[in-house]
Amino acid sequence: MEQPAPTRVMVVDDHPMWRDAVERDLAAAGFDVVAVAANGSEALARFPAARPQVVVLDLQIPAPNGVEVTSAVVAQDPSARVLILSASGEQADVLEAVKAGATGYLVKSASREELLEAVRRVALGDTVFTPGLAGLVLGEYRRLLDAPAPSAGTPELTERETEVLRLVAKGLSYKQIAERLVVSHRTVQNHVQNTLRKLQMHNRVELTRYAIEQGLDEE
Amino acid sequence: MTRSRLTAPRAWREAGAEAVEDRLFRALAVLRVVVLANAVALNLYRRDNFDHPTAGVLVVLGMAAWTGIAIWAFSSSARRVPLLLVLDLVIALAALASSPLVKGAGFSASVSGFWVIGALFAWAIHWRWIGGLVAATLVSATDLLIRESVTQANYANVFLIMIGGPIVGYMCGSLQRMAAERDHAERAAATAAERARLARAVHDGVLQVLSLVQRRGAEIGGEAAELGRLAGEQERDLRSLIHQQDSLAAPSRDEATDLASALERTATRRPPQASMSGPGAPVLMPAAAVEELVAVVRACLDNVARHVGPTAPAWVLLEDLGAEVVVTVRDEGPGIPDGRLDAAVTEGRLGVSESICGRIADLGGSAALHTGPSGTEWEVRVPR
């Protein structure tokens, strides 16, 4: 049987030792590291030619920052996946990156196995959530709901999605959640993905609305 | 945090004070024109009172000319030298003192009238209340000395000037000090923001290294694994500290404190190393409620450490539902056997029941326990 082509990955990190370590780990695990970049502008310059399937992205990089790189990458190639690898933990910018289109998030203290597993899953189109990110996403939906004038398009979580997100935030694995709710692993995965997709869609709509209001679309 | 007194370096205390002084002198320029117009109008109205009309006209023209010169001269801080202020006051006093000469010894209204307050306020603005007092004294003394007799109206004017000069001077001083303090506060805020930005960059670098040591250490094993574990501890501590610092910057009102950062501190400081998830924004609650909830979470985590193990994983989830907050603490231990909590109570040990259920009941909330072979979960709901 023919071996499937290895997943093409790009690593963006301004710390050389981290970049090298991640690159080495990925290469050793059979991934094809097609490009590395030390800052946002390098990343965006190399992305079109390298065409990676997965971008492993540090959020705190010299401008343009991780959030901007995420939007640009996803806009150029909607099939590309962005996995955020952040040192500073679950902060507002992680949420911004997820809203901009990242589908995975990992803290840098995660083990090598966790990183490789995350890249594999993100490449397959899965979402990789930490409990911290699930808590942030829950909080974001509630903030949208509490906004002074929620518009018709404001995304809301279904009861099931809220339940699943809460379980992720409490540290349960997808497998444990599937067992507890008596559904398939795939169903859990879909629920989690939906919560992200709705936020990302809303984010795009908001950006477009903002652009129209500011008259940027006429340029 | 150390509190430093508002002692601005001299250079920018003067910058702030100078901006205020510029504004005050611009206002004084308007006042000078108004009092000049008033003096001209009054002198025209009472032109029959002059013994020497030509001299009177010259004095009024001189006042008008000096008003123009003074407005120009005082508009720049570089020109506001003592000589100018002295000259201003001397000319005002001279105009005042000319009254008996041009109007006759028995005059009632002076030629200069209220025009002299231009010089008086210039002193008050520049030399604060002392300047105001000195100028007011000189103007009053001159006014009294040139008169044959002092009427009730003369006394009232002198009294007003003696009061007004120092008061205006005092207010100007206060304004200048406030401007300097505001400058200092703005600068302190800017410095703090810049320090926070730098700290973030430094912390990020340190976190990167600690994460790497932790990760590589675990892979190499042996002594390196121990180093890695220590690095991991430091990394969690530092990250938690940064989160707390972020929420410190958020505004807080009514002595409300941030439950999110308080729980973060509790969750990451002691074994077991719990992972903390929150809404990513401060959750403000009365300090007393925050204290109780922190104590509850601590009791839950202590239980995990005692019954599951000091290195057992645990998770803390904080949700802000608007009307209430929900705090969940979960572990994956063997669970609490049926009846053990009740047994503890009957044995007279209050333990979990009192420290968790009692505290939550006091806050008007409810606590629910889900326990089984796959783990234990405390869910605590407290109204805002």
Tab-separated table of C-alpha atoms in Angstrom, chain A residues 13-15 17-18 20-22 24-25 58 60 86-92 95 105 107-113 115 130-140 142-143 146 162 165-173 176 180, chain B residues 200-201 203-216 218-219 232 235-236 239 242-243 246 264 275-281 314-322 326-332 370 374-375 377 379 381:
chain	number	residue	atom	x	y	z
A	13	ASP	CA	7.869	31.268	16.572
A	14	ASP	CA	10.244	34.107	17.364
A	15	HIS	CA	12.253	32.047	19.873
A	17	MET	CA	15.230	27.377	20.477
A	18	TRP	CA	11.498	26.757	20.523
A	20	ASP	CA	14.038	24.336	16.440
A	21	ALA	CA	12.605	22.075	19.134
A	22	VAL	CA	9.136	22.014	17.595
A	24	ARG	CA	12.751	18.689	15.249
A	25	ASP	CA	9.885	16.959	17.057
A	58	ASP	CA	3.066	31.280	18.556
A	60	GLN	CA	3.365	36.583	20.735
A	86	SER	CA	1.080	29.928	23.390
A	87	ALA	CA	3.344	30.448	26.372
A	88	SER	CA	1.311	32.977	28.278
A	89	GLY	CA	-1.779	30.885	28.786
A	90	GLU	CA	-5.455	31.454	28.272
A	91	GLN	CA	-5.846	35.124	27.652
A	92	ALA	CA	-8.023	37.330	25.560
A	95	LEU	CA	-9.910	33.907	22.111
A	105	TYR	CA	-4.830	25.720	20.993
A	107	VAL	CA	0.015	25.757	25.998
A	108	LYS	CA	3.729	25.426	25.405
A	109	SER	CA	4.189	23.330	28.514
A	110	ALA	CA	2.262	20.513	26.828
A	111	SER	CA	4.343	17.381	26.256
A	112	ARG	CA	5.796	16.399	22.902
A	113	GLU	CA	3.157	13.680	22.523
A	115	LEU	CA	1.814	18.520	20.566
A	130	THR	CA	-7.964	22.979	26.392
A	131	PRO	CA	-10.225	23.353	29.443
A	132	GLY	CA	-9.070	26.964	29.657
A	133	LEU	CA	-10.093	27.740	26.066
A	134	ALA	CA	-13.492	26.092	26.618
A	135	GLY	CA	-14.021	28.391	29.621
A	136	LEU	CA	-13.120	31.423	27.507
A	137	VAL	CA	-15.477	30.404	24.692
A	138	LEU	CA	-18.318	29.867	27.182
A	139	GLY	CA	-17.603	33.304	28.619
A	140	GLU	CA	-17.576	34.855	25.127
A	142	ARG	CA	-22.398	34.789	27.499
A	143	ARG	CA	-20.884	38.189	26.822
A	146	ASP	CA	-25.463	40.083	27.544
A	162	THR	CA	-23.201	24.361	26.380
A	165	LEU	CA	-18.264	22.907	26.411
A	166	ARG	CA	-18.765	22.877	30.179
A	167	LEU	CA	-17.492	19.318	30.327
A	168	VAL	CA	-14.442	20.238	28.234
A	169	ALA	CA	-13.844	23.186	30.572
A	170	LYS	CA	-14.015	20.839	33.544
A	171	GLY	CA	-11.184	18.809	32.074
A	172	LEU	CA	-13.034	15.831	30.600
A	173	SER	CA	-11.588	14.321	27.432
A	176	GLN	CA	-15.079	10.770	28.681
A	180	ARG	CA	-21.065	10.423	29.957
B	200	ARG	CA	4.836	40.976	29.356
B	201	ALA	CA	7.674	40.657	26.862
B	203	HIS	CA	7.589	37.131	31.105
B	204	ASP	CA	6.844	35.653	27.729
B	205	GLY	CA	10.529	34.915	27.218
B	206	VAL	CA	10.849	33.381	30.671
B	207	LEU	CA	7.721	31.294	30.169
B	208	GLN	CA	9.105	30.016	26.881
B	209	VAL	CA	12.306	28.851	28.539
B	210	LEU	CA	10.534	27.300	31.525
B	211	SER	CA	8.155	25.435	29.214
B	212	LEU	CA	11.041	24.147	27.148
B	213	VAL	CA	12.994	22.992	30.205
B	214	GLN	CA	9.892	21.272	31.519
B	215	ARG	CA	9.258	19.517	28.242
B	216	ARG	CA	12.837	18.451	27.499
B	218	ALA	CA	10.565	15.082	31.084
B	219	GLU	CA	11.896	13.519	27.883
B	232	GLY	CA	6.877	23.479	35.350
B	235	GLU	CA	5.949	28.324	34.868
B	236	ARG	CA	2.481	27.813	36.366
B	239	ARG	CA	1.518	32.458	34.406
B	242	ILE	CA	0.504	37.441	35.022
B	243	HIS	CA	-3.214	36.655	34.862
B	246	ASP	CA	-4.049	41.669	34.145
B	264	GLU	CA	-6.662	31.378	39.906
B	275	SER	CA	-6.186	23.767	35.948
B	276	MET	CA	-8.305	26.894	36.121
B	277	SER	CA	-10.840	27.875	33.454
B	278	GLY	CA	-12.703	31.142	33.580
B	279	PRO	CA	-14.587	33.542	31.343
B	280	GLY	CA	-11.457	35.590	30.609
B	281	ALA	CA	-12.819	38.733	32.258
B	314	ALA	CA	-7.944	18.659	39.300
B	315	TRP	CA	-9.969	21.220	37.409
B	316	VAL	CA	-11.645	24.416	38.539
B	317	LEU	CA	-14.240	26.023	36.293
B	318	LEU	CA	-15.696	29.469	37.000
B	319	GLU	CA	-18.769	30.590	35.065
B	320	ASP	CA	-20.372	34.012	35.253
B	321	LEU	CA	-24.074	33.636	34.444
B	322	GLY	CA	-24.912	37.232	35.268
B	326	VAL	CA	-21.051	28.746	39.189
B	327	VAL	CA	-17.833	27.236	40.479
B	328	THR	CA	-17.066	23.613	39.694
B	329	VAL	CA	-14.186	21.609	41.141
B	330	ARG	CA	-13.560	18.204	39.590
B	331	ASP	CA	-11.103	15.388	40.140
B	332	GLU	CA	-10.717	11.921	38.691
B	370	HIS	CA	-21.598	14.304	42.034
B	374	SER	CA	-14.831	8.103	37.686
B	375	GLY	CA	-14.316	11.075	39.951
B	377	GLU	CA	-17.408	16.968	41.168
B	379	GLU	CA	-20.791	22.316	41.760
B	381	ARG	CA	-23.903	28.158	42.721
